[in-house]
mmCIF file of C-alpha atoms in Angstrom:
data_model
loop_
_atom_site.group_PDB
_atom_site.id
_atom_site.type_symbol
_atom_site.label_atom_id
_atom_site.label_comp_id
_atom_site.label_asym_id
_atom_site.label_seq_id
_atom_site.Cartn_x
_atom_site.Cartn_y
_atom_site.Cartn_z
ATOM 1 C CA UNK A 1 91.422 58.818 57.245
ATOM 2 C CA UNK A 2 88.283 56.771 56.251
ATOM 3 C CA UNK A 3 88.151 53.633 54.054
ATOM 4 C CA UNK A 4 85.098 51.641 52.920
ATOM 5 C CA UNK A 5 84.531 48.095 51.583
ATOM 6 C CA UNK A 6 81.413 46.215 50.496
ATOM 7 C CA UNK A 7 80.385 42.887 52.033
ATOM 8 C CA UNK A 8 78.744 40.084 50.044
ATOM 9 C CA UNK A 9 76.075 37.699 51.317
ATOM 10 C CA UNK A 10 78.615 35.581 53.114
ATOM 11 C CA UNK A 11 80.419 38.562 54.628
ATOM 12 C CA UNK A 12 83.449 38.669 52.372
ATOM 13 C CA UNK A 13 84.698 42.269 51.866
ATOM 14 C CA UNK A 14 85.534 43.907 48.616
ATOM 15 C CA UNK A 15 88.824 45.814 48.362
ATOM 16 C CA UNK A 16 88.915 48.934 50.571
ATOM 17 C CA UNK A 17 88.586 52.307 48.916
ATOM 18 C CA UNK A 18 89.667 55.597 50.539
ATOM 19 C CA UNK A 19 86.766 58.007 50.875
ATOM 20 C CA UNK A 20 88.563 60.963 52.560
ATOM 21 C CA UNK A 21 89.896 62.302 55.829
ATOM 22 C CA UNK A 22 88.858 64.614 58.642
ATOM 23 C CA UNK A 23 90.467 66.254 61.733
ATOM 24 C CA UNK A 24 89.339 66.097 65.334
ATOM 25 C CA UNK A 25 89.214 69.580 66.930
ATOM 26 C CA UNK A 26 91.798 70.716 69.461
ATOM 27 C CA UNK A 27 90.951 69.991 73.068
ATOM 28 C CA UNK A 28 90.302 72.816 75.538
ATOM 29 C CA UNK A 29 93.515 73.400 77.596
ATOM 30 C CA UNK A 30 93.286 72.487 81.277
ATOM 31 C CA UNK A 31 94.886 73.856 84.428
ATOM 32 C CA UNK A 32 98.267 72.435 85.407
ATOM 33 C CA UNK A 33 99.809 72.167 88.876
ATOM 34 C CA UNK A 34 101.677 74.403 89.347
ATOM 35 C CA UNK A 35 100.104 76.825 86.922
ATOM 36 C CA UNK A 36 102.812 79.492 87.191
ATOM 37 C CA UNK A 37 106.568 79.484 87.677
ATOM 38 C CA UNK A 38 109.588 81.788 87.600
ATOM 39 C CA UNK A 39 107.731 84.823 88.910
ATOM 40 C CA UNK A 40 109.892 87.945 88.867
ATOM 41 C CA UNK A 41 109.339 91.672 89.175
ATOM 42 C CA UNK A 42 108.323 92.022 85.525
ATOM 43 C CA UNK A 43 107.764 88.466 84.309
ATOM 44 C CA UNK A 44 106.337 84.991 84.931
ATOM 45 C CA UNK A 45 105.789 81.740 83.063
ATOM 46 C CA UNK A 46 102.292 80.269 82.656
ATOM 47 C CA UNK A 47 101.930 76.470 82.407
ATOM 48 C CA UNK A 48 98.941 74.440 81.256
ATOM 49 C CA UNK A 49 97.815 70.863 80.567
ATOM 50 C CA UNK A 50 97.374 70.320 76.781
ATOM 51 C CA UNK A 51 94.771 67.593 77.433
ATOM 52 C CA UNK A 52 96.117 65.391 74.669
ATOM 53 C CA UNK A 53 96.688 68.056 72.037
ATOM 54 C CA UNK A 54 99.732 67.070 69.941
ATOM 55 C CA UNK A 55 102.644 69.373 70.812
ATOM 56 C CA UNK A 56 103.972 69.476 67.249
ATOM 57 C CA UNK A 57 100.861 70.831 65.541
ATOM 58 C CA UNK A 58 98.823 72.635 68.222
ATOM 59 C CA UNK A 59 99.339 76.356 68.777
ATOM 60 C CA UNK A 60 97.843 78.548 71.460
ATOM 61 C CA UNK A 61 96.778 82.121 72.034
ATOM 62 C CA UNK A 62 97.762 83.161 75.562
ATOM 63 C CA UNK A 63 96.724 86.340 77.376
ATOM 64 C CA UNK A 64 97.645 87.900 80.717
ATOM 65 C CA UNK A 65 95.680 90.911 81.930
ATOM 66 C CA UNK A 66 95.169 92.965 85.063
ATOM 67 C CA UNK A 67 91.456 92.831 84.259
ATOM 68 C CA UNK A 68 89.694 89.644 85.425
ATOM 69 C CA UNK A 69 87.227 90.215 82.591
ATOM 70 C CA UNK A 70 90.050 90.683 80.063
ATOM 71 C CA UNK A 71 88.532 93.973 78.988
ATOM 72 C CA UNK A 72 89.812 95.304 75.693
ATOM 73 C CA UNK A 73 92.118 98.282 76.111
ATOM 74 C CA UNK A 74 93.314 97.359 79.599
ATOM 75 C CA UNK A 75 96.621 99.152 80.104
ATOM 76 C CA UNK A 76 98.516 96.193 81.510
ATOM 77 C CA UNK A 77 97.537 93.375 79.152
ATOM 78 C CA UNK A 78 99.740 91.055 77.060
ATOM 79 C CA UNK A 79 98.505 88.601 74.404
ATOM 80 C CA UNK A 80 100.420 86.575 71.845
ATOM 81 C CA UNK A 81 100.365 83.314 69.873
ATOM 82 C CA UNK A 82 102.794 80.588 70.860
ATOM 83 C CA UNK A 83 104.794 78.485 68.429
ATOM 84 C CA UNK A 84 103.818 74.810 68.042
ATOM 85 C CA UNK A 85 105.380 73.809 71.322
ATOM 86 C CA UNK A 86 104.573 74.005 74.985
ATOM 87 C CA UNK A 87 102.766 73.659 77.109
ATOM 88 C CA UNK A 88 104.076 76.947 78.630
ATOM 89 C CA UNK A 89 104.484 80.637 77.767
ATOM 90 C CA UNK A 90 106.659 83.341 79.341
ATOM 91 C CA UNK A 91 105.370 86.885 79.801
ATOM 92 C CA UNK A 92 107.837 89.784 80.156
ATOM 93 C CA UNK A 93 107.691 93.578 80.463
ATOM 94 C CA UNK A 94 104.997 93.407 83.131
ATOM 95 C CA UNK A 95 104.290 95.779 86.029
ATOM 96 C CA UNK A 96 105.869 94.822 89.385
ATOM 97 C CA UNK A 97 103.675 93.723 92.286
ATOM 98 C CA UNK A 98 100.599 93.398 90.106
ATOM 99 C CA UNK A 99 98.040 90.582 89.869
ATOM 100 C CA UNK A 100 97.654 89.166 86.355
ATOM 101 C CA UNK A 101 94.802 86.900 85.198
ATOM 102 C CA UNK A 102 95.618 84.227 82.623
ATOM 103 C CA UNK A 103 93.558 82.647 79.863
ATOM 104 C CA UNK A 104 94.377 80.437 76.869
ATOM 105 C CA UNK A 105 92.782 78.864 73.812
ATOM 106 C CA UNK A 106 94.086 76.098 71.512
ATOM 107 C CA UNK A 107 94.204 76.187 67.712
ATOM 108 C CA UNK A 108 94.424 73.144 65.410
ATOM 109 C CA UNK A 109 96.461 73.175 62.214
ATOM 110 C CA UNK A 110 93.388 74.231 60.218
ATOM 111 C CA UNK A 111 93.154 77.382 62.340
ATOM 112 C CA UNK A 112 90.017 76.353 64.210
ATOM 113 C CA UNK A 113 90.168 77.648 67.800
ATOM 114 C CA UNK A 114 88.675 76.419 71.041
ATOM 115 C CA UNK A 115 86.922 78.804 73.446
ATOM 116 C CA UNK A 116 89.160 80.558 75.960
ATOM 117 C CA UNK A 117 89.938 78.683 79.161
ATOM 118 C CA UNK A 118 90.607 80.920 82.206
ATOM 119 C CA UNK A 119 93.300 79.269 84.295
ATOM 120 C CA UNK A 120 93.725 81.461 87.373
ATOM 121 C CA UNK A 121 95.955 84.361 88.356
ATOM 122 C CA UNK A 122 99.379 85.142 89.763
ATOM 123 C CA UNK A 123 101.312 88.182 90.922
ATOM 124 C CA UNK A 124 104.612 89.636 89.839
ATOM 125 C CA UNK A 125 107.104 90.335 92.647
ATOM 126 C CA UNK A 126 107.540 93.796 94.169
ATOM 127 C CA UNK A 127 110.402 96.068 93.166
ATOM 128 C CA UNK A 128 112.303 98.085 95.805
ATOM 129 C CA UNK A 129 111.209 101.680 96.433
ATOM 130 C CA UNK A 130 113.516 104.431 95.216
ATOM 131 C CA UNK A 131 114.322 108.143 95.536
ATOM 132 C CA UNK A 132 114.454 108.163 99.330
ATOM 133 C CA UNK A 133 114.354 111.696 100.716
ATOM 134 C CA UNK A 134 114.198 112.992 104.281
ATOM 135 C CA UNK A 135 111.831 115.876 104.968
ATOM 136 C CA UNK A 136 112.362 118.053 108.037
ATOM 137 C CA UNK A 137 109.431 118.067 110.427
ATOM 138 C CA UNK A 138 109.061 121.432 112.133
ATOM 139 C CA UNK A 139 109.186 122.605 114.814
ATOM 140 C CA UNK A 140 110.061 119.536 116.885
ATOM 141 C CA UNK A 141 113.523 117.996 117.106
ATOM 142 C CA UNK A 142 112.295 114.477 117.882
ATOM 143 C CA UNK A 143 110.560 113.680 114.581
ATOM 144 C CA UNK A 144 111.618 112.818 111.053
ATOM 145 C CA UNK A 145 109.805 112.010 107.823
ATOM 146 C CA UNK A 146 111.104 109.791 105.022
ATOM 147 C CA UNK A 147 109.558 110.039 101.565
ATOM 148 C CA UNK A 148 110.137 107.587 98.724
ATOM 149 C CA UNK A 149 108.903 106.690 95.280
ATOM 150 C CA UNK A 150 106.796 103.562 94.812
ATOM 151 C CA UNK A 151 108.506 103.103 91.480
ATOM 152 C CA UNK A 152 106.522 101.025 89.017
ATOM 153 C CA UNK A 153 104.833 98.861 91.666
ATOM 154 C CA UNK A 154 101.135 98.349 91.144
ATOM 155 C CA UNK A 155 98.491 100.456 92.911
ATOM 156 C CA UNK A 156 97.794 99.647 96.544
ATOM 157 C CA UNK A 157 101.338 98.446 97.238
ATOM 158 C CA UNK A 158 102.218 98.538 100.941
ATOM 159 C CA UNK A 159 105.648 99.134 102.415
ATOM 160 C CA UNK A 160 107.531 97.733 105.416
ATOM 161 C CA UNK A 161 109.799 100.261 107.179
ATOM 162 C CA UNK A 162 112.262 99.790 110.041
ATOM 163 C CA UNK A 163 113.667 102.585 112.232
ATOM 164 C CA UNK A 164 116.742 102.126 114.425
ATOM 165 C CA UNK A 165 119.806 103.862 115.839
ATOM 166 C CA UNK A 166 121.822 100.904 114.490
ATOM 167 C CA UNK A 167 123.045 100.866 110.896
ATOM 168 C CA UNK A 168 122.640 97.065 110.914
ATOM 169 C CA UNK A 169 119.197 97.247 112.553
ATOM 170 C CA UNK A 170 120.284 95.153 115.489
ATOM 171 C CA UNK A 171 123.381 94.900 117.685
ATOM 172 C CA UNK A 172 121.234 95.475 120.766
ATOM 173 C CA UNK A 173 119.651 98.671 119.444
ATOM 174 C CA UNK A 174 115.903 99.117 119.374
ATOM 175 C CA UNK A 175 114.224 98.483 116.013
ATOM 176 C CA UNK A 176 110.657 99.601 115.339
ATOM 177 C CA UNK A 177 108.650 98.255 112.410
ATOM 178 C CA UNK A 178 105.946 100.120 110.496
ATOM 179 C CA UNK A 179 103.613 98.976 107.721
ATOM 180 C CA UNK A 180 102.266 101.825 105.619
ATOM 181 C CA UNK A 181 100.177 102.102 102.466
ATOM 182 C CA UNK A 182 101.615 105.474 101.476
ATOM 183 C CA UNK A 183 104.893 106.718 100.050
ATOM 184 C CA UNK A 184 106.200 108.193 103.298
ATOM 185 C CA UNK A 185 106.756 107.447 106.966
ATOM 186 C CA UNK A 186 106.541 110.029 109.761
ATOM 187 C CA UNK A 187 107.847 108.994 113.141
ATOM 188 C CA UNK A 188 108.042 111.010 116.361
ATOM 189 C CA UNK A 189 109.183 110.530 119.946
ATOM 190 C CA UNK A 190 112.800 110.071 118.886
ATOM 191 C CA UNK A 191 115.919 111.023 120.833
ATOM 192 C CA UNK A 192 117.163 114.485 119.883
ATOM 193 C CA UNK A 193 120.550 114.993 118.212
ATOM 194 C CA UNK A 194 120.823 111.301 117.331
ATOM 195 C CA UNK A 195 121.450 109.564 114.000
ATOM 196 C CA UNK A 196 118.593 107.307 112.926
ATOM 197 C CA UNK A 197 118.695 104.688 110.189
ATOM 198 C CA UNK A 198 115.602 103.852 108.166
ATOM 199 C CA UNK A 199 115.073 101.134 105.597
ATOM 200 C CA UNK A 200 112.015 100.393 103.516
ATOM 201 C CA UNK A 201 110.851 97.522 101.294
ATOM 202 C CA UNK A 202 107.775 96.975 99.155
ATOM 203 C CA UNK A 203 105.330 94.288 100.288
ATOM 204 C CA UNK A 204 104.306 91.868 97.563
ATOM 205 C CA UNK A 205 100.767 90.689 96.968
ATOM 206 C CA UNK A 206 101.927 87.303 98.240
ATOM 207 C CA UNK A 207 103.415 88.821 101.414
ATOM 208 C CA UNK A 208 106.988 88.670 100.187
ATOM 209 C CA UNK A 209 109.304 91.670 100.568
ATOM 210 C CA UNK A 210 111.424 93.365 97.961
ATOM 211 C CA UNK A 211 115.016 94.211 98.769
ATOM 212 C CA UNK A 212 115.356 96.889 101.444
ATOM 213 C CA UNK A 213 116.740 100.307 100.597
ATOM 214 C CA UNK A 214 118.174 102.378 103.447
ATOM 215 C CA UNK A 215 118.972 105.960 104.387
ATOM 216 C CA UNK A 216 119.970 107.797 107.551
ATOM 217 C CA UNK A 217 119.559 111.239 109.072
ATOM 218 C CA UNK A 218 120.192 112.907 112.434
ATOM 219 C CA UNK A 219 117.428 114.424 114.492
ATOM 220 C CA UNK A 220 117.932 118.053 115.356
ATOM 221 C CA UNK A 221 119.094 119.423 118.660
ATOM 222 C CA UNK A 222 116.512 120.925 120.998
ATOM 223 C CA UNK A 223 116.184 124.704 121.214
ATOM 224 C CA UNK A 224 118.008 125.874 124.397
ATOM 225 C CA UNK A 225 115.880 127.277 127.204
ATOM 226 C CA UNK A 226 116.474 129.809 129.960
ATOM 227 C CA UNK A 227 118.334 128.734 133.082
ATOM 228 C CA UNK A 228 117.473 129.871 136.593
ATOM 229 C CA UNK A 229 120.166 132.554 136.290
ATOM 230 C CA UNK A 230 120.782 133.935 132.813
ATOM 231 C CA UNK A 231 123.588 136.428 133.554
ATOM 232 C CA UNK A 232 126.420 136.309 136.051
ATOM 233 C CA UNK A 233 129.611 138.224 136.858
ATOM 234 C CA UNK A 234 128.370 141.343 135.105
ATOM 235 C CA UNK A 235 131.185 143.886 134.879
ATOM 236 C CA UNK A 236 132.002 147.062 133.008
ATOM 237 C CA UNK A 237 133.153 145.230 129.881
ATOM 238 C CA UNK A 238 132.132 141.621 130.418
ATOM 239 C CA UNK A 239 129.553 139.192 131.675
ATOM 240 C CA UNK A 240 128.747 135.485 131.573
ATOM 241 C CA UNK A 241 125.559 134.183 129.916
ATOM 242 C CA UNK A 242 124.023 130.889 131.014
ATOM 243 C CA UNK A 243 121.318 128.659 129.525
ATOM 244 C CA UNK A 244 119.655 125.261 129.892
ATOM 245 C CA UNK A 245 120.688 122.586 127.364
ATOM 246 C CA UNK A 246 117.081 121.269 127.272
ATOM 247 C CA UNK A 247 117.974 117.600 127.028
ATOM 248 C CA UNK A 248 120.689 117.934 124.388
ATOM 249 C CA UNK A 249 123.620 115.522 124.621
ATOM 250 C CA UNK A 250 126.488 116.923 126.668
ATOM 251 C CA UNK A 251 129.388 115.558 124.631
ATOM 252 C CA UNK A 252 128.207 116.167 121.061
ATOM 253 C CA UNK A 253 126.016 119.286 121.196
ATOM 254 C CA UNK A 254 127.585 122.659 120.468
ATOM 255 C CA UNK A 255 126.067 126.111 120.672
ATOM 256 C CA UNK A 256 126.241 129.402 118.800
ATOM 257 C CA UNK A 257 125.971 132.336 121.216
ATOM 258 C CA UNK A 258 125.328 135.938 120.235
ATOM 259 C CA UNK A 259 125.084 139.197 122.176
ATOM 260 C CA UNK A 260 124.137 142.462 120.527
ATOM 261 C CA UNK A 261 123.095 145.963 121.482
ATOM 262 C CA UNK A 262 120.283 145.593 118.926
ATOM 263 C CA UNK A 263 117.212 143.778 120.181
ATOM 264 C CA UNK A 264 116.590 142.406 116.665
ATOM 265 C CA UNK A 265 120.220 141.264 116.307
ATOM 266 C CA UNK A 266 120.518 143.045 112.963
ATOM 267 C CA UNK A 267 123.829 142.672 111.182
ATOM 268 C CA UNK A 268 126.326 145.514 111.237
ATOM 269 C CA UNK A 269 125.686 146.606 114.829
ATOM 270 C CA UNK A 270 128.931 147.821 116.367
ATOM 271 C CA UNK A 271 128.331 146.415 119.822
ATOM 272 C CA UNK A 272 127.949 142.699 119.218
ATOM 273 C CA UNK A 273 129.871 139.474 119.783
ATOM 274 C CA UNK A 274 129.177 136.165 118.014
ATOM 275 C CA UNK A 275 130.808 132.900 119.135
ATOM 276 C CA UNK A 276 130.931 130.034 116.613
ATOM 277 C CA UNK A 277 129.726 126.605 117.774
ATOM 278 C CA UNK A 278 131.647 125.282 120.745
ATOM 279 C CA UNK A 279 130.913 122.587 123.356
ATOM 280 C CA UNK A 280 129.490 123.979 126.537
ATOM 281 C CA UNK A 281 129.176 121.030 128.942
ATOM 282 C CA UNK A 282 126.441 119.928 131.295
ATOM 283 C CA UNK A 283 125.767 123.480 132.514
ATOM 284 C CA UNK A 284 126.376 125.539 129.400
ATOM 285 C CA UNK A 285 127.676 129.085 129.696
ATOM 286 C CA UNK A 286 129.658 131.593 127.642
ATOM 287 C CA UNK A 287 131.737 134.526 128.865
ATOM 288 C CA UNK A 288 131.832 137.744 126.845
ATOM 289 C CA UNK A 289 134.570 140.334 127.223
ATOM 290 C CA UNK A 290 135.684 143.499 125.472
ATOM 291 C CA UNK A 291 132.197 144.955 125.723
ATOM 292 C CA UNK A 292 131.324 148.613 126.139
ATOM 293 C CA UNK A 293 130.349 149.872 129.597
ATOM 294 C CA UNK A 294 126.822 150.957 130.426
ATOM 295 C CA UNK A 295 125.340 149.284 127.335
ATOM 296 C CA UNK A 296 122.314 146.979 127.257
ATOM 297 C CA UNK A 297 123.160 143.713 125.529
ATOM 298 C CA UNK A 298 120.574 141.217 124.268
ATOM 299 C CA UNK A 299 121.448 137.511 124.352
ATOM 300 C CA UNK A 300 120.442 134.610 122.114
ATOM 301 C CA UNK A 301 121.719 131.046 121.614
ATOM 302 C CA UNK A 302 121.017 128.054 119.375
ATOM 303 C CA UNK A 303 122.030 124.421 119.581
ATOM 304 C CA UNK A 304 123.995 122.698 116.803
ATOM 305 C CA UNK A 305 123.654 118.930 116.329
ATOM 306 C CA UNK A 306 126.603 116.618 115.769
ATOM 307 C CA UNK A 307 125.687 116.647 112.065
ATOM 308 C CA UNK A 308 125.882 120.427 111.897
ATOM 309 C CA UNK A 309 122.196 121.324 111.712
ATOM 310 C CA UNK A 310 121.202 124.223 113.948
ATOM 311 C CA UNK A 311 118.070 124.733 115.977
ATOM 312 C CA UNK A 312 116.281 128.097 115.851
ATOM 313 C CA UNK A 313 117.770 130.784 118.087
ATOM 314 C CA UNK A 314 116.294 131.279 121.561
ATOM 315 C CA UNK A 315 116.350 134.897 122.776
ATOM 316 C CA UNK A 316 116.965 134.611 126.520
ATOM 317 C CA UNK A 317 116.883 138.181 127.797
ATOM 318 C CA UNK A 318 119.173 141.181 128.218
ATOM 319 C CA UNK A 319 121.541 142.731 130.714
ATOM 320 C CA UNK A 320 123.555 145.953 130.964
ATOM 321 C CA UNK A 321 127.272 146.229 131.583
ATOM 322 C CA UNK A 322 128.284 148.388 134.541
ATOM 323 C CA UNK A 323 129.133 152.058 134.030
ATOM 324 C CA UNK A 324 132.681 153.363 134.427
ATOM 325 C CA UNK A 325 133.525 155.222 137.636
ATOM 326 C CA UNK A 326 133.751 159.021 137.227
ATOM 327 C CA UNK A 327 137.234 160.509 137.005
ATOM 328 C CA UNK A 328 138.829 163.058 139.401
ATOM 329 C CA UNK A 329 135.959 163.419 141.848
ATOM 330 C CA UNK A 330 136.298 166.228 144.466
ATOM 331 C CA UNK A 331 134.081 167.798 147.107
ATOM 332 C CA UNK A 332 134.076 171.387 148.416
ATOM 333 C CA UNK A 333 132.226 172.588 151.532
ATOM 334 C CA UNK A 334 130.087 175.599 150.766
ATOM 335 C CA UNK A 335 128.427 176.078 154.134
ATOM 336 C CA UNK A 336 127.433 174.212 157.236
ATOM 337 C CA UNK A 337 124.559 172.638 155.297
ATOM 338 C CA UNK A 338 125.807 172.265 151.726
ATOM 339 C CA UNK A 339 128.686 171.039 149.600
ATOM 340 C CA UNK A 340 129.640 170.889 145.917
ATOM 341 C CA UNK A 341 130.848 167.702 144.290
ATOM 342 C CA UNK A 342 132.662 167.834 140.953
ATOM 343 C CA UNK A 343 134.082 165.142 138.630
ATOM 344 C CA UNK A 344 135.320 164.574 135.104
ATOM 345 C CA UNK A 345 132.662 162.908 132.941
ATOM 346 C CA UNK A 346 133.438 159.563 131.377
ATOM 347 C CA UNK A 347 132.122 158.608 127.954
ATOM 348 C CA UNK A 348 128.969 156.507 127.838
ATOM 349 C CA UNK A 349 128.258 157.034 131.507
ATOM 350 C CA UNK A 350 125.174 158.562 133.116
ATOM 351 C CA UNK A 351 125.051 160.162 136.559
#
């Protein structure tokens, strides 16, 4: 408010008279230390120095944007006017693991605004990945792939993944760590027929980690291979088939064995025997009986992991059961240089 008085020749003032009032403009807001607080996955609070602006009458327009130039139409941008209070404003509904730039302007009670003051940037925290899903990696048994969703984390988010045979990722078990900037992890060189545990977290722009999410899966068993001797003790109605376990665990790997008179193992063949999974030891073998004599049988086997997943079948050759001996053989001398041999034919036998 302004008042004026006149002075006479000796300096004595007249009574003061009010001539009006005016308002000083709002001061430009300044950076505070710290400038941001309470950062979460979708929120943070911005703090500023009012530089003397009265808290009761000064309002502010605050804006947070993923664009450092605060371009109009930026997808992830929030702007609002604060009430006459402060000096802070909380932003919510933001995108996780995303850098936001902050600017502010002050407004006096006449509505006159200062220029914008850009007061730095901060990042929201990362959110955990989701929708973990294992993808089989063919044809090897020592590799697995884990896919996940990045969720609503900002573009360029990296992920920290651990792989271990321990559900607690410790307890003396080996733990490998991978940093990837994709939504999957492929890892090879694993032990076959073994349960592996994987956990993954999002890496924040500030280096922090979100909560880990975990999943587990077994690797598959190796496909069996041929042993030095594939068939033994071949008889008229039986034989024993042998194979190499190809590195599969002795105590937890089972095998499905199949013999058939059809080389393509088509269903419905009369002469076939199929054994369900059963442990077969360090030197796996299976004995077949009740077979038909003088028949060629083809042999195949697959390995079944402790989790029940089966490897592809390995076809490991063929053998023939022995023929039955002829019935009622007899010999008759015809001359000094010849004889006649007779017998009763037996089914399925050749002579």
